[in-house]
Coordinates of C-alpha atoms and ligand atoms in Angstrom, one line a residue:
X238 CA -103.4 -37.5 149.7
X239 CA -104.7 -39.9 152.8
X240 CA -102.0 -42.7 152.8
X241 CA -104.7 -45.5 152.3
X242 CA -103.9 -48.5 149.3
X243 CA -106.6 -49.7 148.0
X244 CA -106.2 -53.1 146.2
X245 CA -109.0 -55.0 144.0
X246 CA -108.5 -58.9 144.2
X247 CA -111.2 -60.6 142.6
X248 CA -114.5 -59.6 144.1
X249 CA -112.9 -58.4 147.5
X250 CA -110.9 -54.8 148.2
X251 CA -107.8 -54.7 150.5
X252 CA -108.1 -51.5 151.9
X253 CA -104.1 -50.6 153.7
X254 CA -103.7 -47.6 156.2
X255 CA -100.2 -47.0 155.6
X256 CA -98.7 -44.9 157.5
X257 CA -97.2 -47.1 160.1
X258 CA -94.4 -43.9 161.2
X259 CA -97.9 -42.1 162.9
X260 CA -99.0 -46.2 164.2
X261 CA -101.7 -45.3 161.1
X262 CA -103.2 -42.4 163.2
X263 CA -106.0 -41.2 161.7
X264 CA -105.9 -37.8 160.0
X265 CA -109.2 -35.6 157.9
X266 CA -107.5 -36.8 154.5
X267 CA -108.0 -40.5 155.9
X268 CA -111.5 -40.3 157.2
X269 CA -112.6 -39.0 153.8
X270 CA -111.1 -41.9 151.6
X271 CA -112.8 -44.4 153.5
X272 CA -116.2 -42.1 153.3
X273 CA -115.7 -42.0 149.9
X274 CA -115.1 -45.8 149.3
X275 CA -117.9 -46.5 151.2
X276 CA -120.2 -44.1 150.1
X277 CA -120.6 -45.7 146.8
X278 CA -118.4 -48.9 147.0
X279 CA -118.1 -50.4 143.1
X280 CA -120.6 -53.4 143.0
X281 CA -118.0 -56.1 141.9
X282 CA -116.6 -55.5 144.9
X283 CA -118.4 -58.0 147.4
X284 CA -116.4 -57.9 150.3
X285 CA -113.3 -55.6 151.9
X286 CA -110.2 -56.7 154.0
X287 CA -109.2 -53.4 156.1
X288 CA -105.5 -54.4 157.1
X289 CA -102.6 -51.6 158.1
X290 CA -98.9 -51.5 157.6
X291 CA -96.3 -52.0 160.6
X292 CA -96.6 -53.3 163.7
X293 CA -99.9 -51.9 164.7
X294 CA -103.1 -51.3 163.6
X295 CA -104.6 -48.2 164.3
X296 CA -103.4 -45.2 167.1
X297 CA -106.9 -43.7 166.5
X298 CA -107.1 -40.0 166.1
X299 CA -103.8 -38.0 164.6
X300 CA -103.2 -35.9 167.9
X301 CA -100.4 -34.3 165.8
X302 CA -103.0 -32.9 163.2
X303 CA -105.5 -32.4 166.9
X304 CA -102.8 -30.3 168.1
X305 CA -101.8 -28.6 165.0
X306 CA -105.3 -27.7 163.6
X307 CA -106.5 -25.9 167.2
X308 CA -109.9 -26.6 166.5
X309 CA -112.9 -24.8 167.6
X310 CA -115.6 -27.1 169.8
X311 CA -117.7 -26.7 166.3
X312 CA -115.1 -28.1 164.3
X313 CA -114.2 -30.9 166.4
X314 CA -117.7 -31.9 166.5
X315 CA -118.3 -31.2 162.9
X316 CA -115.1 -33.9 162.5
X317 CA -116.1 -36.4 164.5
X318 CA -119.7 -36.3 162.4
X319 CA -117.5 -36.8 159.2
X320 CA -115.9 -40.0 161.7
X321 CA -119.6 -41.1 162.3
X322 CA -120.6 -40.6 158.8
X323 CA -117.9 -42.6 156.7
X324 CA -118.2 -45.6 159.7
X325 CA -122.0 -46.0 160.0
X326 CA -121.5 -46.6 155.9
X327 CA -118.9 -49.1 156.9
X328 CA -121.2 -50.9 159.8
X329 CA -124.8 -50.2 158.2
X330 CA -123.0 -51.3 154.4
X331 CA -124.1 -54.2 152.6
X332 CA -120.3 -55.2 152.1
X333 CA -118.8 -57.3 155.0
X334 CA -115.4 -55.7 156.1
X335 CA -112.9 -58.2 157.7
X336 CA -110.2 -56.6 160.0
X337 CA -106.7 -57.8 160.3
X338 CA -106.0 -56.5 163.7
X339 CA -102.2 -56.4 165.4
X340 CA -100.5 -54.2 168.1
X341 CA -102.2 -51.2 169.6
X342 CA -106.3 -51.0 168.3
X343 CA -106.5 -47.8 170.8
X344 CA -108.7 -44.8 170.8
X345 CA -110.3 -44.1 167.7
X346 CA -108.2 -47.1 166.1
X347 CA -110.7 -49.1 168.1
X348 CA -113.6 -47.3 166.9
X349 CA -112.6 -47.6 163.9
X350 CA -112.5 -51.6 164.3
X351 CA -115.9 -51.7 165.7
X352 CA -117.5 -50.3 162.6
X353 CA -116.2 -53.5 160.8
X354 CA -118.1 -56.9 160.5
X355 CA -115.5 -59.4 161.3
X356 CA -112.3 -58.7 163.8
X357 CA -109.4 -61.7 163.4
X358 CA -106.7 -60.5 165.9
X359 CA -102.8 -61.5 165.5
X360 CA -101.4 -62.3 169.4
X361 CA -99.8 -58.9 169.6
X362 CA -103.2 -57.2 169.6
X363 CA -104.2 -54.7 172.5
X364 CA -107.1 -53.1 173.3
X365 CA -107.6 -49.6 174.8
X366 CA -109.6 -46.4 174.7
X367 CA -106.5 -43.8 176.3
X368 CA -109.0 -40.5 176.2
X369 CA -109.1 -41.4 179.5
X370 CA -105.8 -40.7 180.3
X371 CA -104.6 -37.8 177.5
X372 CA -107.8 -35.8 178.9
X373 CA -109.4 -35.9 175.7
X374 CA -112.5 -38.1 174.8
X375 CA -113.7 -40.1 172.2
X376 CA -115.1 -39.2 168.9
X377 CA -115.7 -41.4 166.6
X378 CA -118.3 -43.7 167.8
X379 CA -117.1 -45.1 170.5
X380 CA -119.9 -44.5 173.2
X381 CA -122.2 -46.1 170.7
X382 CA -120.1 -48.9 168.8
X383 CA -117.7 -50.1 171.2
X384 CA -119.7 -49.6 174.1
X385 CA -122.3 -52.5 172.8
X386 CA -119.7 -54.6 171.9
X387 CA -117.9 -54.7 175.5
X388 CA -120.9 -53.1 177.2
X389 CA -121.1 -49.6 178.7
X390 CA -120.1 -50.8 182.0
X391 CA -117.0 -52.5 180.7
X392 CA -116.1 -49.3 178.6
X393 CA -116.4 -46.6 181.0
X394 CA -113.7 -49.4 183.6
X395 CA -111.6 -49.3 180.9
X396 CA -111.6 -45.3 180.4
X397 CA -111.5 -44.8 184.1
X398 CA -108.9 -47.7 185.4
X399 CA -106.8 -47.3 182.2
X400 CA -107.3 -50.7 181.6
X401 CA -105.7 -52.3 178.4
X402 CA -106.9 -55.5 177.0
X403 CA -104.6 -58.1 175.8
X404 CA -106.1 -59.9 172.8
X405 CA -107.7 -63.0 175.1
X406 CA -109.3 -59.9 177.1
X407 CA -110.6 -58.9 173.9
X408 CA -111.6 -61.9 172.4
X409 CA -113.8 -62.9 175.5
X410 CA -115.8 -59.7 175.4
X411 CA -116.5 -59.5 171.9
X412 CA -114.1 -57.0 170.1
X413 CA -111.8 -59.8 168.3
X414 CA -113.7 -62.5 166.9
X415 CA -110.7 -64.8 166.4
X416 CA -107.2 -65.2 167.4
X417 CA -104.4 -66.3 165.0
X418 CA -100.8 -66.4 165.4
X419 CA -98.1 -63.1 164.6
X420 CA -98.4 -62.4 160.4
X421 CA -101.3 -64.7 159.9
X422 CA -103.7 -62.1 160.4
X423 CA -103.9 -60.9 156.8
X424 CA -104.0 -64.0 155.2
X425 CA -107.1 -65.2 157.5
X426 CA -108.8 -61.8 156.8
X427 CA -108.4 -62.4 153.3
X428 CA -109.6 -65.9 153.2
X429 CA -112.6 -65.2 155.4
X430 CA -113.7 -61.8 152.9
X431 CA -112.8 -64.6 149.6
X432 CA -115.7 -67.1 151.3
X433 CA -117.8 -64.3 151.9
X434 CA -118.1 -62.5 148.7
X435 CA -119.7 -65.8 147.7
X436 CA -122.5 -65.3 149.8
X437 CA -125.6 -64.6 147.9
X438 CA -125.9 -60.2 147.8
X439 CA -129.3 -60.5 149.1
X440 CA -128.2 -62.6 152.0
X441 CA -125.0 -60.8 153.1
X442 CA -127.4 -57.2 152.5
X443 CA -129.8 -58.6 155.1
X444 CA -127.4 -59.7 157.5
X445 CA -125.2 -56.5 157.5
X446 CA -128.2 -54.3 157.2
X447 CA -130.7 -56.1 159.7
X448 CA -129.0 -57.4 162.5
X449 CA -127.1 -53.9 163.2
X450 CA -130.1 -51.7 162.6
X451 CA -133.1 -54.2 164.3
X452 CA -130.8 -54.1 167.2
X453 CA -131.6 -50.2 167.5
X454 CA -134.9 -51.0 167.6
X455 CA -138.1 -51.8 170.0
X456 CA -139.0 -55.5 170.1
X457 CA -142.0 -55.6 168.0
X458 CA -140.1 -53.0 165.0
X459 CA -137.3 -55.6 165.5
X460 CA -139.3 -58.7 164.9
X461 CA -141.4 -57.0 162.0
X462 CA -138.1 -55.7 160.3
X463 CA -136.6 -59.0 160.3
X464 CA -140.2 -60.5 158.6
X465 CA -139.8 -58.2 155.8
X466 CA -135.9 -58.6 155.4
X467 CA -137.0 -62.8 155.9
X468 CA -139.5 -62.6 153.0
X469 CA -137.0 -60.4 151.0
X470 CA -133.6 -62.9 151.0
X471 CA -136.0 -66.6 151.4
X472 CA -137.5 -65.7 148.4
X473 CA -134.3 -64.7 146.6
X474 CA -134.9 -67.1 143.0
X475 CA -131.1 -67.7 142.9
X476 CA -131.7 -69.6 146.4
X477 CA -133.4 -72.6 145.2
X478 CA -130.2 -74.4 143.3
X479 CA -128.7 -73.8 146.2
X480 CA -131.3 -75.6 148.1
X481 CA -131.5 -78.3 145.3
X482 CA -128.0 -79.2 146.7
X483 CA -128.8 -79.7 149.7
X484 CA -131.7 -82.0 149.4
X485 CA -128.9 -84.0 146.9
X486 CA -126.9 -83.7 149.7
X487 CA -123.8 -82.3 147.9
X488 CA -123.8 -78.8 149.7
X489 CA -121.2 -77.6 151.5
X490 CA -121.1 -79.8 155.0
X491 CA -121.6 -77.9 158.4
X492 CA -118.2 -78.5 160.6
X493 CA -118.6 -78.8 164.5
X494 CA -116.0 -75.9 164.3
X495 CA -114.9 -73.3 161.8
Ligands
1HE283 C1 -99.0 -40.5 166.6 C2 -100.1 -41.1 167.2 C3 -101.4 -40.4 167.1 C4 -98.4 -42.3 167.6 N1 -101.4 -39.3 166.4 N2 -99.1 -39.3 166.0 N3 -104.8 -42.6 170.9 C5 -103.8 -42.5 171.6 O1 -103.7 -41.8 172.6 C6 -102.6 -43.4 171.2 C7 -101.4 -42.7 171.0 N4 -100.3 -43.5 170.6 C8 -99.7 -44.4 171.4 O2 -100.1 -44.6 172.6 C9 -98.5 -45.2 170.9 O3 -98.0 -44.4 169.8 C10 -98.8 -46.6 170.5 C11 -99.1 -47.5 171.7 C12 -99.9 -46.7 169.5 C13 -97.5 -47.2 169.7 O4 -96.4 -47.0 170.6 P1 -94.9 -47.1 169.9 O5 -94.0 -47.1 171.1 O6 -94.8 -48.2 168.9 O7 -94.8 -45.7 169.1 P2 -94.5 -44.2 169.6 O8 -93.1 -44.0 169.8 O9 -95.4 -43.8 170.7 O10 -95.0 -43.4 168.3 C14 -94.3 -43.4 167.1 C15 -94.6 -42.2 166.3 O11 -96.0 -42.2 166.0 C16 -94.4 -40.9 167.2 O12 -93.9 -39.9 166.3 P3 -92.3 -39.5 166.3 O13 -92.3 -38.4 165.4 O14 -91.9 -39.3 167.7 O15 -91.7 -40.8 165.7 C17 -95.8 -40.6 167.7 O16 -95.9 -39.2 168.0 C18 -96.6 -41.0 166.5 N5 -98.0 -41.3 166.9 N6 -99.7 -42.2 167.8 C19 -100.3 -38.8 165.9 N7 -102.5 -40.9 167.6 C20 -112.5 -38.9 166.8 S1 -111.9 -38.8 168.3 C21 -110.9 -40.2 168.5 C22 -110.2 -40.1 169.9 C23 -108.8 -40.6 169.8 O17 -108.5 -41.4 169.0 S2 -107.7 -39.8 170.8 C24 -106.2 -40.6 170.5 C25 -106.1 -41.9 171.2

């Protein structure tokens, strides 16, 4: 049994990796609870917090299980498909997954990070891919994911120098999205997936659909593919009210900062 809590709260899941003893390294029992809550994630569910116990967040891939297991080149590649599979259903997903970041968000912790939508980092957060270093390389997305958050060039300087990134480092290249003081992380995550399950479905479908996969694609695909997802969440019926309160001018005001 993966040592993952999940928690319903209202229309948002808290999803825990607890197993802070291994830094919440990820093992085969892991990877497949999060495939399988993601794989068909219940529809009152309209947003997910991803939050871990102890100090850190994630130590990426359980090198004690690595080590153990003495795995063929086929089975390690076969596992790092299962790694791609259950995280392109967290990135391509029409649920938006907030992470509570803290400590070390290394290896395949980090790739695991970069499949969700929204990153708030606590001030203890570091960044850091150590393949590099251990000899071994990365897995579970990495060279994809991370690498077009911080840019290739950025990522293979990181691998190569053994850099680590404090969380400012990471904040100014894209792989926190906000900073918040030690043990506010969770709450902020939580507050962030609340507002968000509010979103109209159709709306938070075409965000976390489009933008990810239009960005795969040529410029003309893109600009067709956003048309049709356009057309799909403008013309969502449920939309009007919404804009009735606008025009009444009782919606929600815009703040210079958020
Ligand atoms: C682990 C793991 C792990 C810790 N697998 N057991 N990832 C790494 O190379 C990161 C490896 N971990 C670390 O660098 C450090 O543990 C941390 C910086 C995350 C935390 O340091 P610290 O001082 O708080 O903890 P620690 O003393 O190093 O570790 C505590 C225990 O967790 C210890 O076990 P213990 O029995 O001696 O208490 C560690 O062995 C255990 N532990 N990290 C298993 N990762 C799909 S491919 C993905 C590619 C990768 O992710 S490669 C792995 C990269």
């Amino acid at each position: 049994m993966a040592d993952i809590d999940i928690e319903k709260r209202g229309k948002i899941a808290i999803l825990t990796l607890n197993r802070p003893a291994f830094r919440n390294a990820l093992d085969e029992a892991a990877i497949e609870v999060l495939d399988c809550f993601f794989d068909r994630p219940d529809p009152a569910v309209r947003a997910v917090v991803l939050r871990t116990s102890g100090p850190h967040f994630c130590a990426g891939l359980d090198l004690r299980e690595h080590y153990e297991k003495n795995r063929s080149p086929v089975e390690f590649m076969r596992m790092c498909q299962a790694w791609h599979r259950a995280f392109d259903k967290m990135q391509f997903g029409s649920i938006p997954i907030i992470a509570a970041l803290k400590g070390a968000v290394v290896g395949g912790g980090l790739e695991l990070a970069a499949a969700t939508h929204v990153r708030v980092a606590e001030r203890s957060t570091f960044f850091a891919l150590p393949e590099g270093q251990r000899g071994v390389f990365t897995g579970g997305g990495a060279t994809v994911r991370v690498a077009r958050i911080m840019t290739p060039a950025r990522m293979i300087d990181m691998m190569i120098a053994a850099r680590t990134y404090d969380v400012e480092r990471g904040y100014q290249c894209g792989l926190a999205h906000e900073i918040v003081e030690e043990g506010e992380g969770d709450a902020r995550a939580i507050a962030i997936a609340e507002a968000a399950a509010e979103h109209y479905d159709v709306t938070n479908f075409g965000i976390l659909t489009g933008i990810s996969r239009i960005n795969d694609m040529s410029t003309t695909d893109g600009l067709f593919a956003e048309s049709l997802l356009a057309g799909m969440v403008m013309t969502n019926p449920d939309l009007r009210p919404s804009l009735e309160k606008f025009f009444a001018k009782q919606a929600p005001r815009l703040e210079p900062k958020s």
